Protein backbone atom coordinates (compact mmCIF):
# COMPACT_ATOMS: atom_id res chain seq x y z
CA MET A 1 32.85 170.90 9.61
CA ALA A 2 35.61 172.33 11.68
CA THR A 3 38.33 170.51 9.99
CA THR A 4 39.33 169.89 6.36
CA ASN A 5 40.45 166.31 7.11
CA TRP A 6 36.82 164.84 7.49
CA LEU A 7 37.39 162.64 4.44
CA THR A 8 40.45 160.95 5.81
CA ALA A 9 40.02 157.11 5.47
CA SER A 10 42.95 156.01 7.60
CA SER A 11 46.34 157.14 8.74
CA SER A 12 47.91 156.39 5.34
CA VAL A 13 44.93 157.06 3.02
CA PHE A 14 44.06 160.62 2.61
CA LEU A 15 41.13 162.09 0.31
CA THR A 16 41.79 165.74 0.99
CA ARG A 17 44.38 168.06 -0.39
CA PRO A 18 47.43 168.62 1.82
CA VAL A 19 47.28 171.90 3.82
CA ASN A 20 50.39 173.24 1.89
CA PRO A 21 50.09 171.82 -1.54
CA ARG A 22 53.34 171.90 -3.45
CA LEU A 23 52.09 170.30 -6.75
CA ALA A 24 51.59 172.62 -9.69
CA PHE A 25 50.39 171.45 -13.03
CA ALA A 26 51.45 172.73 -16.41
CA SER A 27 48.48 173.68 -18.57
CA ARG A 28 47.52 171.36 -21.40
CA THR A 29 45.63 171.94 -24.64
CA ASN A 30 44.18 169.96 -27.59
CA GLN A 31 42.40 167.48 -25.37
CA THR A 32 40.59 164.83 -27.22
CA PRO A 33 38.04 162.27 -25.96
CA CYS A 34 39.11 158.72 -25.22
CA ARG A 35 36.14 156.40 -26.25
CA SER A 36 37.38 153.16 -24.48
CA ARG A 37 36.01 152.61 -21.04
CA VAL A 38 38.57 151.53 -18.37
CA SER A 39 36.81 149.96 -15.37
CA PHE A 40 38.26 148.32 -12.18
CA GLN A 41 35.19 146.06 -12.25
CA GLY A 42 36.20 144.03 -15.26
CA SER A 43 35.54 143.61 -18.92
CA VAL A 44 31.60 143.60 -18.46
CA LYS A 45 30.15 146.81 -17.31
CA ARG A 46 27.54 146.45 -14.54
CA ARG A 47 24.95 148.69 -13.29
CA LEU A 48 25.57 149.69 -9.70
CA PRO A 49 22.82 150.59 -7.22
CA VAL A 50 22.70 154.05 -5.86
CA VAL A 51 23.23 152.70 -2.22
CA LEU A 52 26.02 150.31 -1.81
CA SER A 53 24.87 147.74 0.61
CA MET A 54 27.36 146.68 3.22
CA THR A 55 25.19 144.00 4.82
CA ALA A 56 25.53 140.33 4.31
CA THR A 57 23.63 138.75 1.47
CA GLU A 58 20.91 136.16 2.01
CA GLU A 59 23.14 133.38 0.76
CA SER A 60 25.73 134.31 3.35
CA GLY A 61 24.34 132.50 6.36
CA GLU A 62 26.11 132.49 9.61
CA GLY A 63 27.34 128.99 9.04
CA ALA A 64 28.98 129.79 5.80
CA VAL A 65 30.59 132.77 7.26
CA LYS A 66 32.00 130.83 10.20
CA SER A 67 33.28 128.12 7.81
CA VAL A 68 35.70 130.32 6.17
CA LEU A 69 37.14 132.18 9.22
CA PRO A 70 40.91 131.96 9.32
CA GLY A 71 42.10 128.65 10.51
CA HIS A 72 39.26 126.72 8.95
CA GLY A 73 41.12 124.87 6.18
CA ILE A 74 41.98 127.77 3.81
CA SER A 75 45.47 127.74 2.43
CA ILE A 76 47.05 130.31 0.12
CA MET A 77 49.95 130.18 -2.27
CA VAL A 78 51.54 133.60 -2.92
CA ASN A 79 53.02 133.92 -6.34
CA GLY A 80 55.56 136.71 -6.31
CA CYS A 81 56.48 136.06 -2.68
CA SER A 82 59.90 137.69 -3.13
CA GLY A 83 58.34 140.99 -4.08
CA LYS A 84 57.29 143.78 -1.63
CA MET A 85 53.56 143.25 -2.37
CA GLY A 86 53.84 139.45 -2.00
CA LYS A 87 55.69 139.84 1.28
CA ALA A 88 52.94 142.31 2.53
CA VAL A 89 50.26 139.66 1.66
CA ILE A 90 52.05 136.95 3.38
CA LYS A 91 52.37 139.10 6.58
CA ALA A 92 48.66 140.13 6.56
CA ALA A 93 47.70 136.44 5.91
CA HIS A 94 49.84 135.08 8.55
CA SER A 95 48.40 137.74 11.08
CA ALA A 96 44.95 136.69 10.01
CA GLY A 97 45.63 132.97 10.68
CA VAL A 98 45.57 131.90 7.13
CA ASN A 99 47.82 128.84 6.23
CA ILE A 100 50.50 129.73 3.73
CA VAL A 101 51.95 126.91 1.74
CA PRO A 102 55.72 126.99 1.50
CA THR A 103 55.63 127.09 -2.40
CA SER A 104 55.76 129.89 -4.86
CA PHE A 105 56.44 130.53 -8.46
CA GLY A 106 59.05 132.89 -9.81
CA SER A 107 61.39 133.57 -12.70
CA ALA A 108 63.77 130.97 -14.11
CA ALA A 109 66.69 132.83 -12.35
CA GLU A 110 64.81 132.48 -8.97
CA ALA A 111 64.19 128.70 -9.41
CA GLY A 112 65.37 126.67 -6.55
CA GLN A 113 65.83 129.63 -4.29
CA THR A 114 64.46 129.67 -0.67
CA VAL A 115 62.83 132.92 0.44
CA GLU A 116 62.24 133.63 4.15
CA VAL A 117 59.37 135.84 4.74
CA PHE A 118 58.43 136.68 8.29
CA GLY A 119 59.80 133.33 9.52
CA LYS A 120 58.39 131.21 6.82
CA GLU A 121 60.74 129.50 4.34
CA ILE A 122 59.16 129.30 0.80
CA THR A 123 60.58 127.37 -2.02
CA VAL A 124 60.48 129.29 -5.47
CA HIS A 125 59.90 127.11 -8.50
CA GLY A 126 60.58 128.19 -12.11
CA PRO A 127 58.35 128.31 -15.26
CA ALA A 128 59.46 124.66 -16.35
CA GLU A 129 57.80 122.87 -13.37
CA ARG A 130 54.82 125.08 -12.52
CA GLU A 131 52.02 122.88 -13.69
CA LYS A 132 53.38 119.78 -11.89
CA VAL A 133 54.05 121.72 -8.82
CA LEU A 134 50.78 123.35 -8.58
CA SER A 135 48.79 120.21 -9.23
CA SER A 136 50.70 118.58 -6.34
CA VAL A 137 50.12 121.42 -4.12
CA PHE A 138 46.33 121.59 -4.87
CA ASP A 139 46.14 117.80 -4.23
CA LYS A 140 47.68 118.24 -0.87
CA HIS A 141 45.57 121.41 0.05
CA PRO A 142 42.11 120.97 -1.68
CA GLU A 143 41.05 124.51 -0.35
CA LEU A 144 43.91 126.22 -1.93
CA ILE A 145 43.56 129.71 -3.26
CA VAL A 146 46.32 131.18 -5.33
CA VAL A 147 47.32 134.87 -4.81
CA ASP A 148 49.05 136.47 -7.73
CA TYR A 149 51.42 139.43 -7.36
CA THR A 150 53.84 138.84 -10.11
CA ILE A 151 54.51 140.98 -13.15
CA PRO A 152 52.05 142.32 -15.92
CA SER A 153 53.68 140.18 -18.65
CA ALA A 154 52.86 136.97 -16.70
CA VAL A 155 49.24 137.78 -15.98
CA ASN A 156 47.80 135.70 -18.89
CA ASP A 157 50.10 132.79 -18.71
CA ASN A 158 49.50 132.50 -15.02
CA ALA A 159 45.83 132.69 -15.47
CA GLU A 160 45.96 129.96 -18.11
CA LEU A 161 47.80 127.70 -15.62
CA TYR A 162 45.45 128.31 -12.84
CA SER A 163 42.40 127.64 -15.13
CA LYS A 164 44.06 124.44 -16.46
CA VAL A 165 44.78 123.06 -13.08
CA GLY A 166 41.43 124.31 -11.76
CA VAL A 167 42.72 126.39 -8.88
CA PRO A 168 40.73 129.48 -7.68
CA PHE A 169 42.79 132.52 -7.53
CA VAL A 170 42.90 136.18 -6.47
CA MET A 171 44.59 138.36 -9.27
CA GLY A 172 46.22 141.57 -7.76
CA THR A 173 48.64 141.95 -10.55
CA THR A 174 47.89 144.66 -13.09
CA GLY A 175 48.33 144.68 -16.73
CA GLY A 176 48.24 141.88 -19.19
CA ASP A 177 45.29 141.44 -21.82
CA ARG A 178 42.35 141.86 -19.40
CA ASN A 179 39.73 140.71 -21.83
CA LYS A 180 41.70 137.52 -22.50
CA LEU A 181 42.15 137.11 -18.72
CA TYR A 182 38.31 137.13 -18.18
CA GLU A 183 37.75 134.84 -21.26
CA THR A 184 40.20 132.41 -19.76
CA VAL A 185 38.51 132.24 -16.45
CA GLU A 186 34.99 132.11 -17.82
CA GLU A 187 35.91 129.17 -20.09
CA ALA A 188 37.42 127.30 -17.33
CA LYS A 189 34.57 128.03 -14.94
CA ILE A 190 36.82 128.46 -11.93
CA TYR A 191 36.37 130.82 -9.09
CA ALA A 192 38.44 134.21 -9.08
CA VAL A 193 38.64 137.65 -7.78
CA ILE A 194 40.11 139.93 -10.25
CA SER A 195 40.88 143.52 -9.44
CA PRO A 196 43.59 145.91 -10.33
CA GLN A 197 42.95 147.73 -6.97
CA MET A 198 42.74 145.83 -3.67
CA GLY A 199 42.59 148.74 -1.31
CA LYS A 200 39.03 148.56 0.10
CA GLN A 201 38.61 152.30 0.82
CA VAL A 202 40.00 153.15 -2.55
CA VAL A 203 37.66 150.74 -4.32
CA ALA A 204 34.83 152.44 -2.39
CA PHE A 205 35.78 155.76 -3.82
CA LEU A 206 35.90 154.26 -7.27
CA ALA A 207 32.52 152.85 -6.90
CA ALA A 208 31.23 156.26 -5.86
CA MET A 209 32.83 157.69 -8.96
CA GLU A 210 31.06 155.15 -11.17
CA ILE A 211 27.66 155.81 -9.64
CA MET A 212 28.13 159.48 -10.20
CA ALA A 213 29.05 158.92 -13.84
CA GLU A 214 26.08 156.64 -14.37
CA GLN A 215 23.64 158.85 -12.61
CA PHE A 216 24.87 162.24 -13.89
CA PRO A 217 26.38 161.72 -17.41
CA GLY A 218 27.69 164.99 -18.86
CA ALA A 219 27.74 166.89 -15.44
CA PHE A 220 31.17 168.16 -16.18
CA SER A 221 30.96 168.77 -19.87
CA GLY A 222 33.40 171.48 -20.97
CA TYR A 223 35.53 171.12 -17.95
CA SER A 224 39.28 170.44 -18.54
CA LEU A 225 41.05 167.69 -16.44
CA GLU A 226 44.62 167.35 -15.29
CA VAL A 227 45.77 164.18 -13.60
CA MET A 228 48.95 163.39 -11.78
CA GLU A 229 49.94 160.11 -10.29
CA SER A 230 53.14 159.24 -8.26
CA HIS A 231 54.21 155.72 -7.68
CA GLN A 232 57.68 154.01 -6.75
CA ALA A 233 60.16 154.18 -9.65
CA SER A 234 59.73 150.44 -10.36
CA LYS A 235 56.25 150.91 -11.59
CA LEU A 236 56.66 151.76 -15.16
CA ASP A 237 52.92 151.79 -16.40
CA ALA A 238 50.26 154.39 -15.63
CA SER A 239 48.04 153.63 -12.76
CA GLY A 240 45.06 151.43 -13.44
CA THR A 241 43.13 153.16 -10.66
CA ALA A 242 43.79 156.58 -12.37
CA LYS A 243 42.60 155.20 -15.67
CA ALA A 244 39.35 153.98 -14.01
CA VAL A 245 38.76 157.25 -12.34
CA ILE A 246 39.47 159.20 -15.79
CA SER A 247 36.98 156.85 -17.55
CA CYS A 248 34.32 158.15 -15.07
CA PHE A 249 35.22 161.65 -15.72
CA GLN A 250 34.93 160.98 -19.60
CA GLU A 251 31.38 159.79 -18.98
CA LEU A 252 30.71 162.91 -16.91
CA GLY A 253 31.67 164.85 -20.13
CA VAL A 254 35.30 165.63 -19.77
CA SER A 255 37.57 165.24 -22.87
CA TYR A 256 40.89 163.54 -21.81
CA ASP A 257 43.39 161.19 -23.36
CA MET A 258 45.00 158.61 -21.14
CA ASP A 259 48.45 159.43 -22.45
CA GLN A 260 48.18 162.90 -20.81
CA ILE A 261 48.47 161.41 -17.25
CA LYS A 262 51.46 163.03 -15.61
CA LEU A 263 53.58 160.15 -14.15
CA ILE A 264 55.97 161.14 -11.28
CA ARG A 265 58.69 158.55 -10.83
CA ASP A 266 61.57 160.59 -9.82
CA PRO A 267 62.27 160.30 -6.00
CA LYS A 268 63.34 163.83 -5.69
CA GLN A 269 60.21 165.20 -7.43
CA GLN A 270 58.12 162.89 -5.27
CA ILE A 271 59.49 164.24 -2.09
CA GLU A 272 59.80 167.95 -2.89
CA MET A 273 57.01 168.55 -5.38
CA VAL A 274 54.29 165.88 -4.64
CA GLY A 275 55.03 165.69 -0.85
CA VAL A 276 55.62 161.88 -0.51
CA PRO A 277 57.19 161.12 2.87
CA GLU A 278 60.81 159.98 2.14
CA GLU A 279 60.41 156.67 4.03
CA HIS A 280 57.49 155.75 1.47
CA VAL A 281 59.25 156.72 -1.70
CA SER A 282 59.83 152.99 -2.37
CA GLY A 283 56.06 152.08 -1.88
CA HIS A 284 53.29 154.60 -2.45
CA ALA A 285 50.35 155.52 -4.68
CA PHE A 286 49.43 159.18 -4.86
CA HIS A 287 46.70 160.30 -7.27
CA LEU A 288 45.47 163.91 -7.97
CA TYR A 289 42.51 164.92 -10.30
CA HIS A 290 42.02 168.63 -11.00
CA LEU A 291 39.00 169.77 -12.87
CA THR A 292 38.62 173.50 -14.11
CA SER A 293 35.41 175.00 -15.55
CA PRO A 294 35.56 176.56 -19.19
CA ASP A 295 35.78 180.02 -17.76
CA LYS A 296 38.22 179.07 -15.13
CA THR A 297 35.95 180.31 -12.40
CA VAL A 298 35.31 176.86 -10.79
CA SER A 299 37.51 174.10 -9.87
CA PHE A 300 37.23 170.63 -8.24
CA GLU A 301 39.86 168.40 -6.89
CA PHE A 302 39.79 164.77 -5.97
CA GLN A 303 42.78 163.17 -4.24
CA HIS A 304 43.73 159.73 -2.79
CA ASN A 305 47.21 159.04 -1.34
CA VAL A 306 48.54 155.79 -0.05
CA CYS A 307 51.64 155.20 1.81
CA GLY A 308 52.92 151.67 2.12
CA ARG A 309 51.11 148.48 0.98
CA SER A 310 49.26 147.30 3.98
CA ILE A 311 45.89 148.56 2.63
CA TYR A 312 46.22 146.30 -0.51
CA ALA A 313 47.47 143.39 1.55
CA GLU A 314 44.59 143.54 3.98
CA GLY A 315 42.17 143.89 1.00
CA THR A 316 43.74 140.81 -0.54
CA VAL A 317 43.17 138.73 2.51
CA ASP A 318 39.52 139.76 2.73
CA ALA A 319 39.22 138.76 -1.02
CA VAL A 320 40.66 135.30 -0.20
CA LEU A 321 38.22 134.88 2.73
CA PHE A 322 35.27 135.98 0.50
CA LEU A 323 36.28 133.71 -2.32
CA ALA A 324 36.65 130.81 -0.16
CA LYS A 325 33.15 131.34 1.13
CA LYS A 326 31.74 131.59 -2.47
CA ILE A 327 33.59 128.26 -3.34
CA ARG A 328 31.84 126.51 -0.22
CA LEU A 329 28.54 127.84 -1.04
CA LYS A 330 28.97 126.62 -4.52
CA ALA A 331 27.89 130.04 -5.70
CA GLU A 332 26.61 130.37 -9.31
CA GLN A 333 28.79 133.42 -10.03
CA ARG A 334 32.35 132.55 -10.53
CA ILE A 335 34.20 135.72 -11.26
CA TYR A 336 34.18 138.57 -8.76
CA ASN A 337 35.94 141.92 -8.26
CA MET A 338 36.45 144.09 -5.00
CA ILE A 339 33.20 145.76 -5.29
CA ASP A 340 31.59 142.25 -4.65
CA VAL A 341 33.85 141.90 -1.59
CA LEU A 342 32.76 145.20 -0.28
CA ARG A 343 29.11 144.50 -0.76
CA GLU A 344 29.45 141.21 1.20
CA GLY A 345 30.02 143.28 4.42
CA ASN A 346 32.12 140.52 6.18
CA MET A 347 35.54 142.25 6.07
CA ARG A 348 37.80 142.05 9.09
C-alpha cells in the first residue's frame, strides 16, 4: 500500500494512527484479569461466522424490503429529543423520509416545553404522563417505533414502559442494568434493537474483534494493554465500545482491568494531547488500544476515532428500518443488535 490511510472508513472515522501522534501513555503494572465478558451484542453470547454476510436473508424478500422504505407508514418517536444525539437522529430520519411524531419524553423540568428541531415542533412530556401519552401515540401511529437516547439511569424504566405498552423500540442509550433490560424485553415479547454502539462501521470492527477472539483465543497471551478513550465532558462513564474491545483482548489472553481505562474528558488535553479537532470537542469518540509484547520488542495498535454524531444517527435510522421490516414479516426473533442490522445488507 502506498498510503497508511487505507483503513479509513469515512471522512470522520479513522482506523489508523495519526501521522504525528501526540498521545503518550504512562506505564501500568499489576494488571489482573477481568472475568466478566462485556459484549456489544447483548447478554447472550452468540457464535459468529468467520465471514460476515452482507447479503439479504431469504426471508427478506423484495416486497418486504419495499414495504419498509421511508415514507411507507413508519413513524418514530425520539425520546431525548432535546439532546444532541436525539437532534441528530431527528435530522437523519427527516432526511430519510421517516415520519417523526411531535411527541417526546423528558425530565419533569422539561414537561410542557416545546422543542424545535430542524423545523419540527416537538412537545416534551414528563414522567407522570408517559404511559397515557405513549398509548395514545401508539393508537394513532400503529407502526410506531420509539428511539431512545435519554440517560443511563432511565434505561430500565423506559424499557419497562415500552414493554408494558407493547411498543417496539431502538435503544441507543448506554448504561443501566443490561441483563434486566434484556429480561424485560424477552418477557414482553416485543421487538427491539438494543446496541450500545450504533455506528455501523465501528460495529463491523467490533464484530471482527469478536471473531478474532473466538478463532484465536490466547493469541496475545503475556501482552500488556493500554487503553485511552476520549469523549465530550458530559460523558461521565467509560465507553461501552472500549469495554467490548477489551473483553475481546481478554479472551485473546491479555490481562486487563476495566478500571485501568484512561478517560480523557478535559477539553485542553483532548485538543493538545489526543488531537481532537477543536470544533468536535463537544461531540467525539476517540479510542486507542496499544498492545506490547512481554519483551517490549513487538507492539500492536488499534484505533477508531469519530467526530460528530452523524455516524450514530444514520445507523439508528437503519436500525429503525430493519426493525420495521422484521415486525411486518412477523419474524420469530424479537431482540436484535447492530450486527443483525449489518448482516441484513439493506442499509442505505
